[in-house]
CSV table of C-alpha atoms and ligand atoms in Angstrom, one decimal:
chain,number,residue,atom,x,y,z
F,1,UNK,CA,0.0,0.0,0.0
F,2,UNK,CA,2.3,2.6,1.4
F,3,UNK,CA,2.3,6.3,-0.6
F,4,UNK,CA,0.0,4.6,-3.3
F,5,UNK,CA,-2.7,5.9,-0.9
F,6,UNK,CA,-1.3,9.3,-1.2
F,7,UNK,CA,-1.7,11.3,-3.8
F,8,UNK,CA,0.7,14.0,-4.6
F,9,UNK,CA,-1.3,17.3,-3.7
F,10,UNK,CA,-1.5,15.8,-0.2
F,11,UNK,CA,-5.4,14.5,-1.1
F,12,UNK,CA,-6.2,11.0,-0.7
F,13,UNK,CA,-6.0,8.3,-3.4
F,14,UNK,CA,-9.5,6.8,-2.8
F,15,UNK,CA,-9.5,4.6,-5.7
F,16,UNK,CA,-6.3,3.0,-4.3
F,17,UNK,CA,-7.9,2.8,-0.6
F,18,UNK,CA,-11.0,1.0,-2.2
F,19,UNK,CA,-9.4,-1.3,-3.6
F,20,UNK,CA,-8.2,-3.0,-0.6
F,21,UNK,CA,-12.3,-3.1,-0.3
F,22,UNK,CA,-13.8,-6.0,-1.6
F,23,UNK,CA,-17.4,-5.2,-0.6
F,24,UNK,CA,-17.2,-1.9,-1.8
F,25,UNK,CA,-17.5,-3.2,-5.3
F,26,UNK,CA,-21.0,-4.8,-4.2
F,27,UNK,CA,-24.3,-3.4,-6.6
F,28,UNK,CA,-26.8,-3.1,-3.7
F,29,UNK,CA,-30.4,-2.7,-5.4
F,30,UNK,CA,-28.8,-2.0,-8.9
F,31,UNK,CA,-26.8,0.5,-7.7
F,32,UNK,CA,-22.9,0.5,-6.8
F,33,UNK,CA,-22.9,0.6,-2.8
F,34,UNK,CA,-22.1,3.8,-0.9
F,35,UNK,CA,-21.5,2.9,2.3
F,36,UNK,CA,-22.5,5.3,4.9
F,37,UNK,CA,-23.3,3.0,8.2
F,38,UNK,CA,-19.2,3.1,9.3
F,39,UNK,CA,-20.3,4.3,12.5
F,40,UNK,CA,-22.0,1.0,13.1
F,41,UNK,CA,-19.2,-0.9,11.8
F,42,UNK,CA,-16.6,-0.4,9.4
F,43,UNK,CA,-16.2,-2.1,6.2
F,44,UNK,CA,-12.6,-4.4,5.8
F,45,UNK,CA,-9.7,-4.6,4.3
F,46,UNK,CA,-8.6,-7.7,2.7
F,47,UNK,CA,-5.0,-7.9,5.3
F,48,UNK,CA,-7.7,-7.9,7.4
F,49,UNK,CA,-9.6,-10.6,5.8
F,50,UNK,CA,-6.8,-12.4,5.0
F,51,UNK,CA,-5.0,-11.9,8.0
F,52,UNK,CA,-7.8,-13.9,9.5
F,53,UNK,CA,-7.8,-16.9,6.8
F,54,UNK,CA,-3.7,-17.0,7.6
F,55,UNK,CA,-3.9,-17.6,11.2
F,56,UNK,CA,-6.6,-20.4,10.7
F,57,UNK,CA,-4.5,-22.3,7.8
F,58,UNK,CA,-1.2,-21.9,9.3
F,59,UNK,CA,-0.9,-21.4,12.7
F,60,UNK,CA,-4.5,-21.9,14.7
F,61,UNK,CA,-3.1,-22.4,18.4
F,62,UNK,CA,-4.4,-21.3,21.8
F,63,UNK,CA,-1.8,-18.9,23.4
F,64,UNK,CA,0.5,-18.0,26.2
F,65,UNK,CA,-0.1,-21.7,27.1
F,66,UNK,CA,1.7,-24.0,24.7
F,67,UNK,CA,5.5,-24.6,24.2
F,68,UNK,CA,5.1,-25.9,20.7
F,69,UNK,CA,5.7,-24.0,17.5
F,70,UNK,CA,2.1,-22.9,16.5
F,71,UNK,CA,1.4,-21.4,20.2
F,72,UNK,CA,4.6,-19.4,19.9
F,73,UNK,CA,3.7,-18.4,17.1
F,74,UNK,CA,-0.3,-17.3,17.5
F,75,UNK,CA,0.9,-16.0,21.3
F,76,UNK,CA,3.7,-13.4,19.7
F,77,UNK,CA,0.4,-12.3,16.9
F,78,UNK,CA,-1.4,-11.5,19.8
F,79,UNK,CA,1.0,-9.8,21.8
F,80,UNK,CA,2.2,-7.7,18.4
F,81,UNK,CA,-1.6,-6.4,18.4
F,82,UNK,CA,-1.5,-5.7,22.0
F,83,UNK,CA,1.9,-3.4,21.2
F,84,UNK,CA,0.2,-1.8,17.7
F,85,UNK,CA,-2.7,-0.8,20.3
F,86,UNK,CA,-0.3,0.4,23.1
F,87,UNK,CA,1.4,2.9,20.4
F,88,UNK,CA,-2.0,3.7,18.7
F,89,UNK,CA,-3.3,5.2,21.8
F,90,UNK,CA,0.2,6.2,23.4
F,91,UNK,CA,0.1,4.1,26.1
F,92,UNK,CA,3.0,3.7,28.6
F,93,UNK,CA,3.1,0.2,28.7
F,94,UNK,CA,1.5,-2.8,27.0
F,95,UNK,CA,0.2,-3.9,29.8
F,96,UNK,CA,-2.2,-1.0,30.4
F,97,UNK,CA,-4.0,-2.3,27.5
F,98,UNK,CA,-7.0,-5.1,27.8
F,99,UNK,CA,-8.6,-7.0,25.4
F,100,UNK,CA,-12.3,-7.0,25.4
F,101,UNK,CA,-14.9,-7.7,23.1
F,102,UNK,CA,-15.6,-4.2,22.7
F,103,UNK,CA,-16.5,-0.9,23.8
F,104,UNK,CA,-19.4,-1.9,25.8
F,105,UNK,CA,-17.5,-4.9,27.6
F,106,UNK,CA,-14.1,-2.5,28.4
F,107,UNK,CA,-17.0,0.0,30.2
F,108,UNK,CA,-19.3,-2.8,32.0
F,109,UNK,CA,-15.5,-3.9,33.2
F,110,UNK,CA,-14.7,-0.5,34.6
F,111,UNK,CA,-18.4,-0.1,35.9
F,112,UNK,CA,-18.0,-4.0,37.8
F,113,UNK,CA,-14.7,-3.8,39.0
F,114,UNK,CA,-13.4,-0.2,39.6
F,115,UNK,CA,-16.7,1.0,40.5
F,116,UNK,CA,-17.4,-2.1,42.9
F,117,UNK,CA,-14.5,-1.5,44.8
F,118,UNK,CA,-14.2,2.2,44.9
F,119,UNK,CA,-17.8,3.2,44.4
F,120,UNK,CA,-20.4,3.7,47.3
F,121,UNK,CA,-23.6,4.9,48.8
F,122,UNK,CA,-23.7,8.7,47.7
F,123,UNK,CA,-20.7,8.5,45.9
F,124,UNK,CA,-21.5,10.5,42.2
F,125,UNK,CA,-21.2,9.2,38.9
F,126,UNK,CA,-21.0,12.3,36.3
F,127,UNK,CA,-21.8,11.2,32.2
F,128,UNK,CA,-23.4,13.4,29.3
F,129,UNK,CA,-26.7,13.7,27.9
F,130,UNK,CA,-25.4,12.3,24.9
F,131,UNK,CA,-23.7,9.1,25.9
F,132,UNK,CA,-24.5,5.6,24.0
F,133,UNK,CA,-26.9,3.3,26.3
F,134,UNK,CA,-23.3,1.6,26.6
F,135,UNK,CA,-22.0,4.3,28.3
F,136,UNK,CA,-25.0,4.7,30.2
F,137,UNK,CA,-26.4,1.3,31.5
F,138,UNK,CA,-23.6,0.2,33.2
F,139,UNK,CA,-23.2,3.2,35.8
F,140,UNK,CA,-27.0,2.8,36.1
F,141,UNK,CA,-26.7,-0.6,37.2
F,142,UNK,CA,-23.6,0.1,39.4
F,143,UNK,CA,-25.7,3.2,40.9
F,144,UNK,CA,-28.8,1.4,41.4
F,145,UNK,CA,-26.6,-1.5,43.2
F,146,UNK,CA,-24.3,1.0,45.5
F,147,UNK,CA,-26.4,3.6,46.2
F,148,UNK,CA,-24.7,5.9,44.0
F,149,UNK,CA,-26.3,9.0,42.1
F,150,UNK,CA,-26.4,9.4,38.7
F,151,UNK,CA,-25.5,13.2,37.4
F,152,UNK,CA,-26.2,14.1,33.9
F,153,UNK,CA,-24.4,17.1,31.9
F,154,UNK,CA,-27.0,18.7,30.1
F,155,UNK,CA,-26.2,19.7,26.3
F,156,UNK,CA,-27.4,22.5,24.1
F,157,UNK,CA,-29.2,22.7,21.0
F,158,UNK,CA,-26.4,22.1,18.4
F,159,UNK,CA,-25.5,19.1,21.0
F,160,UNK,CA,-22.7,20.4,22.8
F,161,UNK,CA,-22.0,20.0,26.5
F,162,UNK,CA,-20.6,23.1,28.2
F,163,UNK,CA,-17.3,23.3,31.1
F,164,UNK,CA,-19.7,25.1,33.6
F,165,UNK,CA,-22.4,23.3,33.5
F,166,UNK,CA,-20.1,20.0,34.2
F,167,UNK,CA,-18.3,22.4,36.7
F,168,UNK,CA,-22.0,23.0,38.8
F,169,UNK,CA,-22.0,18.6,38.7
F,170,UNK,CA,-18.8,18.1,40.1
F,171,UNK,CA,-17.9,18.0,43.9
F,172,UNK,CA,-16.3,15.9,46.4
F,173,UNK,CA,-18.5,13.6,45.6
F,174,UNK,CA,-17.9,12.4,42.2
F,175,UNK,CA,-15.9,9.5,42.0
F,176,UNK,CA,-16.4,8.8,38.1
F,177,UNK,CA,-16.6,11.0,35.1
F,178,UNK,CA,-17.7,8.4,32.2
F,179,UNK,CA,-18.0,10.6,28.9
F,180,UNK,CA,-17.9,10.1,25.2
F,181,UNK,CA,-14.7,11.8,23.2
F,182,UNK,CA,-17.1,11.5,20.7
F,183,UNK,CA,-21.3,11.3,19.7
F,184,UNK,CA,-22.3,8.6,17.7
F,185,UNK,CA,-25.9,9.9,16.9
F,186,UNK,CA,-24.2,14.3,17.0
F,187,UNK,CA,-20.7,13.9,16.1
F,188,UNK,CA,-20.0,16.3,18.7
F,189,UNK,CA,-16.4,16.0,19.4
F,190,UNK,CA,-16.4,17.0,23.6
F,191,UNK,CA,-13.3,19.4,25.4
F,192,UNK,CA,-12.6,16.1,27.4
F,193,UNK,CA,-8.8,17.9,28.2
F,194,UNK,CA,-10.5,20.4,30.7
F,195,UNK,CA,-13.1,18.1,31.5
F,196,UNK,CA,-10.3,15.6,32.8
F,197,UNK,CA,-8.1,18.3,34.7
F,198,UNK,CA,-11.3,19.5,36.7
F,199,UNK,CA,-12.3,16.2,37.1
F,200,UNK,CA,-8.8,14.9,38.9
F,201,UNK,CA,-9.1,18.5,40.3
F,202,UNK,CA,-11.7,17.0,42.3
F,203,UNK,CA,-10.6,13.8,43.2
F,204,UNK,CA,-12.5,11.6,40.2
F,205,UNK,CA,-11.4,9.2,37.8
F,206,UNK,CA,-12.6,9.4,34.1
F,207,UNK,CA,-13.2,6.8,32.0
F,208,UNK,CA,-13.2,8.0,28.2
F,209,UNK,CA,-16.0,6.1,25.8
F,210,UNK,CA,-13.5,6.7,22.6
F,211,UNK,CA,-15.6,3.9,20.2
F,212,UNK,CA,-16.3,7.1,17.7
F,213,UNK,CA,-13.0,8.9,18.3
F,214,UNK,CA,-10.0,6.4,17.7
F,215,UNK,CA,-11.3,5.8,14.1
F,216,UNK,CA,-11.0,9.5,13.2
F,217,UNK,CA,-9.0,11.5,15.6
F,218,UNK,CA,-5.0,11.1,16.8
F,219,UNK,CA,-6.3,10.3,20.5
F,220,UNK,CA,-3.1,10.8,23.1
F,221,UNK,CA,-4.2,8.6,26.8
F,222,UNK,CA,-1.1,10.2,28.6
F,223,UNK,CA,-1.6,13.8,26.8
F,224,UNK,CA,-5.2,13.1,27.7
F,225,UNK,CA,-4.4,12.1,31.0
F,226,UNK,CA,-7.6,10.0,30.8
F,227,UNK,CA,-7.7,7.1,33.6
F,228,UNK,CA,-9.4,4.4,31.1
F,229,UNK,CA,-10.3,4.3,27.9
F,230,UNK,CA,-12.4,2.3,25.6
F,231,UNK,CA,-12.9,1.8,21.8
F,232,UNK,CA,-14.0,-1.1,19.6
F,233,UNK,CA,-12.0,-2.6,16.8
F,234,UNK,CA,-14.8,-3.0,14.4
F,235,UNK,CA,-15.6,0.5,14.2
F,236,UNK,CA,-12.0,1.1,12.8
F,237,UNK,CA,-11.2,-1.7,10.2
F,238,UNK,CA,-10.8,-4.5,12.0
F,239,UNK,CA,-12.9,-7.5,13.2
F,240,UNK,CA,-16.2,-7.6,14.9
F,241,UNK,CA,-15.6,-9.1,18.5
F,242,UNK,CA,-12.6,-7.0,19.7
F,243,UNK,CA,-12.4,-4.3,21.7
F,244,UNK,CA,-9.3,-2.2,23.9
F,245,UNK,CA,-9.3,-0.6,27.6
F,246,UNK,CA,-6.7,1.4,28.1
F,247,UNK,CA,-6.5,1.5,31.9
F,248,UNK,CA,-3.3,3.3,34.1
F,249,UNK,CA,-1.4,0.6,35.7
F,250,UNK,CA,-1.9,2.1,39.1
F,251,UNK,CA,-5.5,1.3,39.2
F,252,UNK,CA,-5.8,-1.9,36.9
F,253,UNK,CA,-3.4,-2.8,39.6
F,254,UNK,CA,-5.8,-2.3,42.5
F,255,UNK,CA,-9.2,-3.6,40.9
F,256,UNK,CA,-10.6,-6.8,41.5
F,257,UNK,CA,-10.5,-8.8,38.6
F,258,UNK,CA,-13.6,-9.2,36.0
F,259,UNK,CA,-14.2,-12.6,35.3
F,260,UNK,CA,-12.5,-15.8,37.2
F,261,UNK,CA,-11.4,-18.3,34.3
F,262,UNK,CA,-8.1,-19.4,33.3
F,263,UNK,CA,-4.9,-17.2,32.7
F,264,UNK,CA,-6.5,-14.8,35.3
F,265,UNK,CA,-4.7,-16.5,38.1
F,266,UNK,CA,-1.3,-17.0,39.8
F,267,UNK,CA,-2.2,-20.1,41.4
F,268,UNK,CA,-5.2,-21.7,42.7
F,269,UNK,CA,-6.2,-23.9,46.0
F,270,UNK,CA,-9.3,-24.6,47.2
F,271,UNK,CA,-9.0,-22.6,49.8
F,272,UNK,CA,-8.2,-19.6,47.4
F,273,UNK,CA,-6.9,-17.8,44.4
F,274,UNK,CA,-3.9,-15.4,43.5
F,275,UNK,CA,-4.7,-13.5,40.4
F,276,UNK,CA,-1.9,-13.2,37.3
F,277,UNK,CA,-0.5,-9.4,36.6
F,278,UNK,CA,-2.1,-7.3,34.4
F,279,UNK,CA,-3.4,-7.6,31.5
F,280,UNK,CA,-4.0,-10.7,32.1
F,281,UNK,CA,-5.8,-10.5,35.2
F,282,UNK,CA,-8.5,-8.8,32.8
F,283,UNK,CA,-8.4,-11.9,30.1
F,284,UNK,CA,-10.1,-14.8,31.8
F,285,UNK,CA,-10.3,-17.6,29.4
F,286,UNK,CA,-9.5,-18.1,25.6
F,287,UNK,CA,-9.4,-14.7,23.8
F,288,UNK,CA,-10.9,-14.1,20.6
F,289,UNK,CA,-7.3,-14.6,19.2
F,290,UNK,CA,-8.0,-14.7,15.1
F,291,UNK,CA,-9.8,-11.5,15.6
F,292,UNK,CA,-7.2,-10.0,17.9
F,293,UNK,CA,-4.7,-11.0,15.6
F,294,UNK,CA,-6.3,-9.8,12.5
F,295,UNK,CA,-6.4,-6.6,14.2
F,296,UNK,CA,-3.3,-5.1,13.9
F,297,UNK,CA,-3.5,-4.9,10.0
F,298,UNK,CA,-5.9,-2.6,10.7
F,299,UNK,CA,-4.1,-0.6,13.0
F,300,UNK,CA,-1.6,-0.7,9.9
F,301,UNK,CA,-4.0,0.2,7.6
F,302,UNK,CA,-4.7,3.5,9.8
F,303,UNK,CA,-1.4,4.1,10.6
F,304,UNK,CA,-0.2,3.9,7.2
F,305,UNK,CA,-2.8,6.6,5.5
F,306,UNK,CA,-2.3,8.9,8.7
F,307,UNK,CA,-4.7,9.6,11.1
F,308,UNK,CA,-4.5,13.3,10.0
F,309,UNK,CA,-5.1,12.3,6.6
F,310,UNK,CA,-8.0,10.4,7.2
F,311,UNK,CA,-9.5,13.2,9.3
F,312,UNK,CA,-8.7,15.9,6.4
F,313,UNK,CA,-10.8,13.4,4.2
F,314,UNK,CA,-13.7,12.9,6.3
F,315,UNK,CA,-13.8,16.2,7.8
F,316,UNK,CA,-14.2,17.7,3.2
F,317,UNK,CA,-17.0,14.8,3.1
F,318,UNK,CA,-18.7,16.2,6.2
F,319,UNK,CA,-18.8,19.6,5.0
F,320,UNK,CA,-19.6,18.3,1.7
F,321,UNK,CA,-22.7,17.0,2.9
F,322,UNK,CA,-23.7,19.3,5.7
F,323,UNK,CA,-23.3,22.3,3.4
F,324,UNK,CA,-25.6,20.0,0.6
F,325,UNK,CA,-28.4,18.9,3.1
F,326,UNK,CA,-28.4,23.1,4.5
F,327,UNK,CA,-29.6,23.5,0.8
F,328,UNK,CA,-33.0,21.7,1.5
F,329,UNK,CA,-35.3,23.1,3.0
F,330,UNK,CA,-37.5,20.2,5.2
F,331,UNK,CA,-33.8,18.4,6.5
F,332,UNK,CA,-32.9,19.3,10.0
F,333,UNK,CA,-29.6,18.8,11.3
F,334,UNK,CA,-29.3,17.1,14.0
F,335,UNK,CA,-26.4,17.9,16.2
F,336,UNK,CA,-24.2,21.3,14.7
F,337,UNK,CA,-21.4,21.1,17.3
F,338,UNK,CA,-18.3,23.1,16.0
F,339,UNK,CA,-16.3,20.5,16.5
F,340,UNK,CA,-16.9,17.4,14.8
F,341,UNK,CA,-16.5,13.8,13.7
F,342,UNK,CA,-17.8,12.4,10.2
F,343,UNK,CA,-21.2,11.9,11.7
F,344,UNK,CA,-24.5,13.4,10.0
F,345,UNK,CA,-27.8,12.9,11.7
F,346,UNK,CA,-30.8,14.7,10.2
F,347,UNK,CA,-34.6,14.2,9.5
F,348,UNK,CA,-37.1,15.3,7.2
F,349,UNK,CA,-40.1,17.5,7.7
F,350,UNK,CA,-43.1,14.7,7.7
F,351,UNK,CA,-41.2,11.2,6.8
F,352,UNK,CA,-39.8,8.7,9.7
F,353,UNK,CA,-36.5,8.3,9.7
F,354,UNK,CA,-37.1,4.6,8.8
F,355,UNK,CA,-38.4,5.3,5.9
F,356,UNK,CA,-35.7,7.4,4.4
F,357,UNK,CA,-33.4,4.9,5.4
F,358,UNK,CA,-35.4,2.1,3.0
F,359,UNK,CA,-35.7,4.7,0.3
F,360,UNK,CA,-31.6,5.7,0.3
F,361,UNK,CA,-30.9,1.9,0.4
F,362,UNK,CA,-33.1,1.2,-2.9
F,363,UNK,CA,-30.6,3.5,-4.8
F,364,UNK,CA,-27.7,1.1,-2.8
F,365,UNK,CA,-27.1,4.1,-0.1
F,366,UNK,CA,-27.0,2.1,3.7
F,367,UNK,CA,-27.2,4.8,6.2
F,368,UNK,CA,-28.7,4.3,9.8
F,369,UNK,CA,-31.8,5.0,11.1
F,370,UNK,CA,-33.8,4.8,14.6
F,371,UNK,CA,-32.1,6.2,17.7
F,372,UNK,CA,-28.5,4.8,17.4
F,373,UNK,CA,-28.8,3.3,21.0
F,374,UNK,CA,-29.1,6.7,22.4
F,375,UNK,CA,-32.5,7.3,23.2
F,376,UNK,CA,-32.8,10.2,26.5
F,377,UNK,CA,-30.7,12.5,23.3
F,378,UNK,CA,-33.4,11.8,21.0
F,379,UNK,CA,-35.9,13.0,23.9
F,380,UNK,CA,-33.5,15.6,24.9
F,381,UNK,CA,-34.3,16.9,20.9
F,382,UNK,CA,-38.0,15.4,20.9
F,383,UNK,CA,-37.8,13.0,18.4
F,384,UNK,CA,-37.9,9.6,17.4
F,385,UNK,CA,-34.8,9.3,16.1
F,386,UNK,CA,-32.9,10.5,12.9
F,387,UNK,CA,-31.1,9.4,9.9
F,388,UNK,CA,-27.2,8.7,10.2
F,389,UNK,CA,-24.8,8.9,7.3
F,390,UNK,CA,-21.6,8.9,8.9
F,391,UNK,CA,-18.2,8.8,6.4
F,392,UNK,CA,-14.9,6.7,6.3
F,393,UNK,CA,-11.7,7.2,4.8
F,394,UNK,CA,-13.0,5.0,1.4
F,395,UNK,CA,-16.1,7.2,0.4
F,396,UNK,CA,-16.1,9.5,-1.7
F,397,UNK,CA,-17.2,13.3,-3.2
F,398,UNK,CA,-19.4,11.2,-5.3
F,399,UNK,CA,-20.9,9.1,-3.3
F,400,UNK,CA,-21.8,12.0,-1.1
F,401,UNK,CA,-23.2,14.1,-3.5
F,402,UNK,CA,-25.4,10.6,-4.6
F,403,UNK,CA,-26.6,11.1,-0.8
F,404,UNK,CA,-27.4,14.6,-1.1
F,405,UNK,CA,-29.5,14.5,-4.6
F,406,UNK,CA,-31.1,11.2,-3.0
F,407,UNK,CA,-32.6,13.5,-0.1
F,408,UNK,CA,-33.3,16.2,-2.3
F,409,UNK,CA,-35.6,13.8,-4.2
F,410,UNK,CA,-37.2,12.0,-1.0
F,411,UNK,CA,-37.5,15.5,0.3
F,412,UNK,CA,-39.4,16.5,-3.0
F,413,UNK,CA,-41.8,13.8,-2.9
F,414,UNK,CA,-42.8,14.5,0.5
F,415,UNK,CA,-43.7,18.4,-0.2
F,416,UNK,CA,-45.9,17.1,-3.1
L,1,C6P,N1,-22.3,2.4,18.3
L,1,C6P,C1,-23.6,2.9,16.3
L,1,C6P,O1,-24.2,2.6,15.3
L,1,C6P,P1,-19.8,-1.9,20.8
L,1,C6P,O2,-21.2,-2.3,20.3
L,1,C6P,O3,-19.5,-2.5,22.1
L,1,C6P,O4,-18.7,-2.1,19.8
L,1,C6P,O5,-19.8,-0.3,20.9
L,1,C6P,C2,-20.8,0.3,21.7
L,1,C6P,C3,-20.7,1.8,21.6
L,1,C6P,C4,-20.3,2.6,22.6
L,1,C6P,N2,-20.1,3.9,22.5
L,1,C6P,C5,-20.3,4.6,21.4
L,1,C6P,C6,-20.1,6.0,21.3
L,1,C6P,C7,-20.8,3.8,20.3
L,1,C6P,O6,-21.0,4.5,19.1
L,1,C6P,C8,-21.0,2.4,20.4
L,1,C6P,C9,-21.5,1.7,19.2
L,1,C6P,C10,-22.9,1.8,17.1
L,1,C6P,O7,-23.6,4.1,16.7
L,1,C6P,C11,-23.7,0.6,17.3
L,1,C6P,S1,-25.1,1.0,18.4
């Protein structure tokens, strides 16, 4: 691949990028696919793809268990991902990082082990009105257990989330800060820097939901200073089934462990346990090794087009659109923060979002529609939910400007 992706007036070679795209030559309906769902999942590469097929035909082995060959060899793939991850996110040490099977697992760990040990009655939990259920349930369920309270940072009409109003939450109290780096329904990109200072200011911890950020955005955990972080790796090229938390030794080190299984422990009686070191005190069981492994072409993939790059891309695509769909008079955007990932929500005056979505995908253009696991935002806007079209680093000008004479024609019909 290497500069081939490049081209020379520093814009991206798309048709070079697709091509490592198999499904993106796909006619959906009679039309040639524009994929615009990548905030549900990404499409894949073929090193992906055939980084997957290579680890079942040559070296299928369970790991850090064997001696033989074919365990070396699947153990020192897995740990290679676990290092790709460690310099994606700028971790200190490999060990910070956990494999999970995604975003939602890496924050249900935080909630039942960090929280069960260091969160009680009256203790405060502070998250954002725009968090995924992911980022939501969990703390809901660790409140509802502990006696903790739940507080809620309000967010304004073009969906952003403002320093004062997470200043008037915080206290002595709060002993988590869970927030999204980015919005999966708004694409609101939040100021988690100051949020994190104030927060440690006051004595919290604060776990960063980064499943929308990582794919588009150079994201820095010790510039950050976040305490945990987690992201999925479907959502950025790579296999469904795997996700990262990024945790600071100091408190993986003092959390009870997750799950009891094999390669969590030290040693085992019946009369008791002694857990293994991190990470693996985190990895009860067999992994999901293939995907892990197939992983870190992915990371390659990323690394290799640039993560500013990619955002330069997206960011021309979002404007693209946006400044297309400001042109029609019955879309709404939803969610107009300044700062923003490649995530367009919007609906039209008089149609369900539903059935936008079927009417895009019979010209072959997959967006999402409902309320993208996010539903007290879509009450926060009083709606049902919207459509999505959120871009990768494959589409295109023309694919977009399909999407925007698409709406203009739904949007036509419906005036008539
Ligand atoms: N959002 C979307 O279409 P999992 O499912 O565990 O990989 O990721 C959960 C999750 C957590 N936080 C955010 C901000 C997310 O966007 C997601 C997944 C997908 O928006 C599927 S609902």
């Amino acid at each position: 691949m290497g500069e081939a992706v490049k081209a020379t007036d520093n814009q991206l070679n798309t048709s070079a990028i697709r091509e490592q795209f198999p499904v993106l030559e796909r006619e959906v309906n009679g039309f040639p696919l524009a994929y615009f769902d990548n905030a549900a999942t990404t499409q894949k590469p073929l090193s992906v793809i055939n980084a997957l097929t290579e680890y079942y035909s040559a070296y299928n082995a369970n790991i850090h268990r064997g001696v033989h060959t074919l365990a070396e060899e699947a153990t020192t793939a897995f740990e290679q991902t676990r290092a790709a991850v460690r310099r994606l996110v700028n971790a200190r040490e490999a060990e910070e990082i956990i494999f999970t099977k995604g975003t939602s697992e890496g924050i249900n760990l935080v909630a039942a082990t960090y929280g069960k040990a260091f969160i009680g009655q009256g203790d405060e939990i502070i998250i954002t009105g725009m968090e995924h259920h992911s980022n939501i349930v969990p703390w809901q369920m660790l409140a509802e257990e502990k006696g903790a309270v739940l507080k809620v940072i309000p967010i304004n009409e073009r969906g952003e989330i403002s320093l004062d109003e997470f200043n008037s939450r915080l206290s002595g109290n709060t002993k988590m800060v869970a927030i999204c780096l980015a919005s999966n329904a708004l694409g609101t990109v939040n100021p988690v820097k100051e949020l994190i200072t104030a927060a440690h200011d006051a004595g919290a911890v604060v776990l960063l939901d980064a499943a929308q950020a990582l794919p588009h955005m150079e994201v820095d955990v010790q510039a950050l200073d976040c305490d945990f972080l987690a992201a999925s790796a479907h959502k950025m090229y790579g296999p469904t089934g795997v996700g990262i938390l990024y945790g600071k030794r100091r408190l993986l080190e003092k959390m009870p462990p997750y799950q009891g299984g094999g390669e969590m422990i030290k040693e085992v009686t019946f009369a008791r346990t002694t857990y293994n070191d991190i990470p693996f005190k985190f990895e009860a069981g067999t992994p999901n090794i293939a995907d892990v492994i197939a992983f870190k072409p992915a990371i390659d993939f990323i690394n290799t087009i640039g993560k500013e790059n990619i955002a330069r891309h997206e960011h021309a695509l979002l404007q693209q659109a946006t400044a297309g769909f400001q042109q029609i008079d019955s879309v709404q955007l939803v969610g107009t923060a300044k700062e923003k990932v490649s995530v367009l929500s919007f609906n039209i005056t008089g149609m369900h979002p539903f059935d936008i979505g079927m009417m895009l995908d019979a010209t072959g253009i997959a967006v999402r529609t409902g309320h993208h696991c996010t539903m007290p935002l879509m009450e926060r806007f009083a709606i049902e939910g919207t459509v999505r079209a959120s871009f990768a680093v494959y589409n295109t000008a023309e694919e977009v400007d399909r999407l925007i004479r698409s709406v203009e024609r739904i949007a036509a019909r419906v005036k008539k």
